XYZ file of N, CA and C in Angstrom:
387
model
N 25.766 12.075 196.646
C 24.765 12.616 197.544
C 25.344 13.804 198.309
N 24.602 14.893 198.357
C 25.050 16.118 199.042
C 24.903 15.952 200.554
N 25.937 16.344 201.308
C 25.863 16.286 202.772
C 24.785 17.229 203.320
N 24.466 17.120 204.631
C 23.467 18.007 205.240
C 23.830 19.482 205.089
N 22.830 20.345 205.213
C 23.023 21.805 205.105
C 24.088 22.281 206.092
N 24.864 23.266 205.662
C 25.947 23.854 206.456
C 27.042 22.842 206.821
N 27.258 21.862 205.946
C 28.316 20.876 206.163
C 29.668 21.471 205.809
N 30.614 21.319 206.716
C 31.948 21.888 206.532
C 33.008 20.843 206.796
N 33.966 20.774 205.891
C 35.099 19.870 206.032
C 36.249 20.632 206.680
N 36.866 20.019 207.673
C 38.026 20.622 208.311
C 39.272 20.418 207.468
N 40.246 21.290 207.652
C 41.542 21.173 206.972
C 42.623 21.386 208.012
N 43.429 20.333 208.228
C 44.499 20.399 209.216
C 45.828 20.113 208.545
N 46.892 20.411 209.274
C 48.233 20.264 208.727
C 49.041 19.287 209.569
N 49.909 18.551 208.902
C 50.806 17.646 209.614
C 52.232 18.199 209.622
N 52.371 19.466 209.252
C 53.688 20.107 209.243
C 53.586 21.468 209.932
N 54.717 22.048 210.302
C 54.681 23.375 210.934
C 54.185 24.447 209.968
N 53.565 25.480 210.527
C 53.161 26.650 209.744
C 53.290 27.856 210.651
N 53.692 28.970 210.063
C 53.920 30.223 210.800
C 54.886 30.024 211.965
N 55.825 29.089 211.796
C 56.829 28.862 212.830
C 56.378 27.995 213.989
N 55.179 27.420 213.898
C 54.649 26.594 214.985
C 54.220 25.238 214.454
N 54.272 24.245 215.323
C 53.735 22.930 215.007
C 52.636 22.646 216.014
N 51.444 22.412 215.504
C 50.287 22.136 216.359
C 49.854 20.700 216.090
N 49.782 19.861 217.120
C 49.353 18.472 216.912
C 47.990 18.401 216.215
N 47.834 17.404 215.366
C 46.606 17.280 214.597
C 45.377 17.148 215.485
N 45.497 16.424 216.597
C 44.312 16.262 217.449
C 43.881 17.595 218.067
N 44.826 18.481 218.321
C 44.484 19.811 218.848
C 43.803 20.636 217.749
N 44.338 20.584 216.529
C 43.710 21.289 215.412
C 42.268 20.814 215.233
N 42.051 19.494 215.324
C 40.699 18.946 215.175
C 39.764 19.398 216.290
N 40.259 19.470 217.506
C 39.433 19.937 218.626
C 38.999 21.381 218.388
N 39.938 22.225 217.968
C 39.630 23.634 217.708
C 38.604 23.756 216.582
N 38.788 23.001 215.513
C 37.847 23.053 214.377
C 36.468 22.561 214.808
N 36.417 21.443 215.521
C 35.127 20.913 215.976
C 34.404 21.922 216.871
N 35.127 22.536 217.802
C 34.516 23.545 218.683
C 34.043 24.757 217.891
N 34.831 25.182 216.917
C 34.448 26.312 216.067
C 33.136 25.994 215.352
N 33.055 24.800 214.789
C 31.832 24.395 214.085
C 30.639 24.350 215.043
N 30.826 23.777 216.206
C 29.740 23.724 217.199
C 29.285 25.124 217.589
N 30.219 26.023 217.824
C 29.889 27.389 218.253
C 29.225 28.208 217.146
N 29.418 27.789 215.884
C 28.867 28.539 214.754
C 27.767 27.769 214.010
N 27.225 26.749 214.672
C 26.122 25.950 214.122
C 26.434 25.388 212.735
N 27.652 24.895 212.573
C 28.064 24.277 211.322
C 28.130 22.766 211.519
N 27.700 22.012 210.524
C 27.764 20.549 210.585
C 29.186 20.130 210.240
N 29.927 19.640 211.232
C 31.340 19.304 211.073
C 31.514 17.941 210.407
N 32.215 17.951 209.291
C 32.651 16.720 208.646
C 34.104 16.508 209.054
N 34.538 15.300 209.164
C 35.910 15.044 209.592
C 36.911 15.846 208.768
N 38.035 16.143 209.390
C 39.067 16.944 208.724
C 39.892 16.118 207.753
N 40.393 16.800 206.749
C 41.378 16.242 205.829
C 42.736 16.774 206.267
N 43.712 15.882 206.352
C 45.054 16.268 206.810
C 46.005 16.379 205.625
N 46.635 17.546 205.517
C 47.609 17.780 204.440
C 48.846 16.929 204.695
N 49.475 16.509 203.607
C 50.708 15.742 203.712
C 51.814 16.604 204.327
N 52.780 15.939 204.949
C 53.852 16.673 205.620
C 54.932 17.163 204.670
N 54.832 16.840 203.396
C 55.809 17.281 202.401
C 55.787 18.808 202.300
N 56.964 19.427 202.366
C 57.059 20.888 202.302
C 56.379 21.425 201.040
N 55.576 22.454 201.219
C 54.858 23.130 200.131
C 53.915 22.212 199.344
N 53.465 21.138 199.975
C 52.488 20.260 199.342
C 51.082 20.751 199.668
N 50.246 20.826 198.649
C 48.850 21.230 198.836
C 47.928 20.271 198.087
N 48.329 19.006 198.023
C 47.558 17.980 197.333
C 46.188 17.812 197.974
N 46.152 17.729 199.276
C 44.879 17.548 199.990
C 44.013 18.797 199.860
N 44.618 19.961 199.918
C 43.859 21.195 199.742
C 43.227 21.240 198.347
N 43.966 20.817 197.340
C 43.409 20.784 195.982
C 42.213 19.832 195.907
N 42.291 18.711 196.631
C 41.143 17.798 196.690
C 39.946 18.473 197.353
N 40.201 19.273 198.377
C 39.118 20.001 199.043
C 38.498 21.044 198.126
N 39.312 21.641 197.279
C 38.781 22.588 196.299
C 37.757 21.874 195.417
N 38.076 20.661 194.990
C 37.126 19.872 194.197
C 35.879 19.524 195.006
N 36.078 19.180 196.268
C 34.949 18.825 197.133
C 34.070 20.036 197.449
N 34.618 21.239 197.280
C 33.852 22.449 197.609
C 32.593 22.601 196.747
N 32.473 21.775 195.727
C 31.263 21.793 194.890
C 30.071 21.177 195.610
N 30.334 20.314 196.610
C 29.228 19.612 197.271
C 29.109 19.896 198.769
N 30.054 20.644 199.325
C 29.947 21.017 200.743
C 29.727 22.523 200.843
N 29.372 22.972 202.030
C 29.053 24.389 202.216
C 30.220 25.216 202.743
N 31.232 24.554 203.298
C 32.348 25.308 203.844
C 33.573 24.453 204.085
N 34.709 25.126 204.135
C 35.974 24.507 204.520
C 36.478 25.281 205.729
N 36.795 24.551 206.794
C 37.232 25.172 208.043
C 38.709 24.861 208.251
N 39.534 25.885 208.090
C 40.970 25.771 208.317
C 41.255 26.009 209.793
N 42.242 25.332 210.321
C 42.688 25.644 211.672
C 43.218 27.086 211.693
N 44.053 27.432 210.710
C 44.647 28.766 210.649
C 44.840 29.204 209.200
N 44.767 30.493 208.964
C 45.019 30.989 207.617
C 46.484 30.820 207.218
N 47.350 30.560 208.182
C 48.766 30.338 207.881
C 49.024 28.970 207.251
N 47.984 28.156 207.107
C 48.104 26.881 206.413
C 48.000 27.059 204.895
N 47.626 28.234 204.474
C 47.461 28.511 203.049
C 48.814 28.585 202.345
N 48.829 28.373 201.027
C 50.082 28.522 200.270
C 50.666 29.922 200.444
N 51.981 29.999 200.544
C 52.625 31.298 200.737
C 52.611 32.149 199.469
N 52.596 31.508 198.310
C 52.565 32.249 197.048
C 51.161 32.812 196.822
N 51.053 34.131 196.808
C 49.755 34.808 196.761
C 48.922 34.447 195.533
N 49.525 34.373 194.364
C 48.736 34.080 193.153
C 48.150 32.669 193.214
N 48.931 31.713 193.681
C 48.441 30.336 193.819
C 47.362 30.253 194.895
N 47.603 30.927 196.008
C 46.637 30.969 197.112
C 45.311 31.540 196.628
N 45.370 32.673 195.924
C 44.144 33.307 195.431
C 43.413 32.424 194.424
N 44.177 31.739 193.582
C 43.568 30.838 192.594
C 42.734 29.760 193.291
N 43.310 29.135 194.316
C 42.594 28.089 195.050
C 41.371 28.644 195.781
N 41.565 29.761 196.478
C 40.462 30.334 197.260
C 39.337 30.850 196.373
N 39.683 31.445 195.241
C 38.650 31.938 194.316
C 37.821 30.792 193.757
N 38.463 29.661 193.492
C 37.713 28.510 192.990
C 36.743 27.986 194.053
N 37.182 27.976 195.301
C 36.292 27.562 196.394
C 35.087 28.498 196.449
N 35.345 29.803 196.383
C 34.254 30.785 196.431
C 33.340 30.671 195.226
N 33.905 30.389 194.072
C 33.124 30.207 192.855
C 32.116 29.058 193.019
N 32.491 28.076 193.815
C 31.609 26.947 194.100
C 30.609 27.260 195.214
N 30.544 28.531 195.603
C 29.627 29.012 196.647
C 29.871 28.310 197.982
N 31.130 28.097 198.269
C 31.576 27.455 199.495
C 32.241 28.526 200.359
N 31.917 28.555 201.640
C 32.462 29.546 202.567
C 33.766 29.012 203.164
N 34.714 29.908 203.408
C 36.011 29.540 203.966
C 36.120 30.154 205.364
N 36.447 29.302 206.338
C 36.556 29.737 207.733
C 37.978 29.504 208.227
N 38.463 30.413 209.090
C 39.770 30.281 209.724
C 39.558 30.409 211.228
N 39.738 29.306 211.941
C 39.404 29.255 213.369
C 40.252 30.185 214.235
N 41.547 30.035 214.175
C 42.430 30.770 215.079
C 42.249 32.281 214.926
N 42.133 32.733 213.685
C 42.008 34.168 213.418
C 40.558 34.638 213.423
N 39.622 33.713 213.537
C 38.181 34.012 213.534
C 37.807 34.864 212.323
N 38.235 34.408 211.150
C 37.952 35.095 209.881
C 37.047 34.226 209.023
N 36.163 34.875 208.278
C 35.269 34.191 207.356
C 35.409 34.850 205.986
N 35.553 34.030 204.953
C 35.661 34.514 203.585
C 34.445 33.997 202.817
N 33.587 34.938 202.403
C 32.376 34.576 201.670
C 32.385 35.096 200.238
N 33.204 36.123 200.008
C 33.259 36.713 198.669
C 34.704 37.100 198.358
N 34.961 37.339 197.098
C 36.328 37.595 196.643
C 36.962 38.805 197.332
N 36.162 39.823 197.635
C 36.711 41.023 198.302
C 37.294 40.692 199.675
N 36.792 39.624 200.317
C 37.284 39.229 201.637
C 38.722 38.714 201.584
N 39.188 38.346 200.402
C 40.555 37.836 200.269
C 41.599 38.910 200.549
N 41.228 40.181 200.357
C 42.181 41.273 200.587
C 42.697 41.262 202.014
N 41.810 41.088 202.984
C 42.251 41.101 204.388
C 43.118 39.881 204.697
N 42.796 38.743 204.103
C 43.608 37.538 204.304
C 45.010 37.762 203.740
N 45.086 38.291 202.528
C 46.390 38.553 201.918
C 47.182 39.593 202.690
N 46.513 40.604 203.215
C 47.193 41.625 204.014
C 47.806 41.008 205.265
N 47.043 40.193 205.971
C 47.547 39.539 207.191
C 48.761 38.681 206.863
N 48.671 37.888 205.810
C 49.774 37.004 205.452
C 51.002 37.769 204.964
N 50.781 38.863 204.237
C 51.911 39.678 203.778
C 52.605 40.385 204.936
N 51.840 40.890 205.881
C 52.440 41.521 207.074
C 53.228 40.483 207.863
N 52.666 39.311 208.035
C 53.369 38.262 208.772
C 54.679 37.894 208.069
N 54.648 37.802 206.741
C 55.847 37.471 205.967
C 56.929 38.536 206.164
N 56.531 39.807 206.107
C 57.486 40.896 206.280
C 58.032 40.912 207.704
N 57.171 40.671 208.684
C 57.602 40.703 210.094
C 58.515 39.533 210.425
N 58.370 38.450 209.679
C 59.215 37.268 209.949
C 60.604 37.531 209.440
């Protein structure tokens, strides 16, 4: 059964990203507020495993993107660091006509061209680090 219109699943992390560790309950509060402020129906968040470079839960969300309308990340820095793998996952989400939201950076990805700005931000951050 398909969830209500504009249903979005949150995606949180249980490990540090971009040099910071944010408690899961804080990530959930930010995602819930983002959804409320943008009239999105918030579905509970999925928490990624704490294993370094694990994206098992994200891959499950890619599969779920066939039946939900959006995935709301706490931050774009939760994405895989390898650009080709990151693009592969995000393109599949977009192919399923699912919108990708990033709360902290207030970015929305609706089409493949939007990935350029996400990759630019992540590449600049990588170089600056």
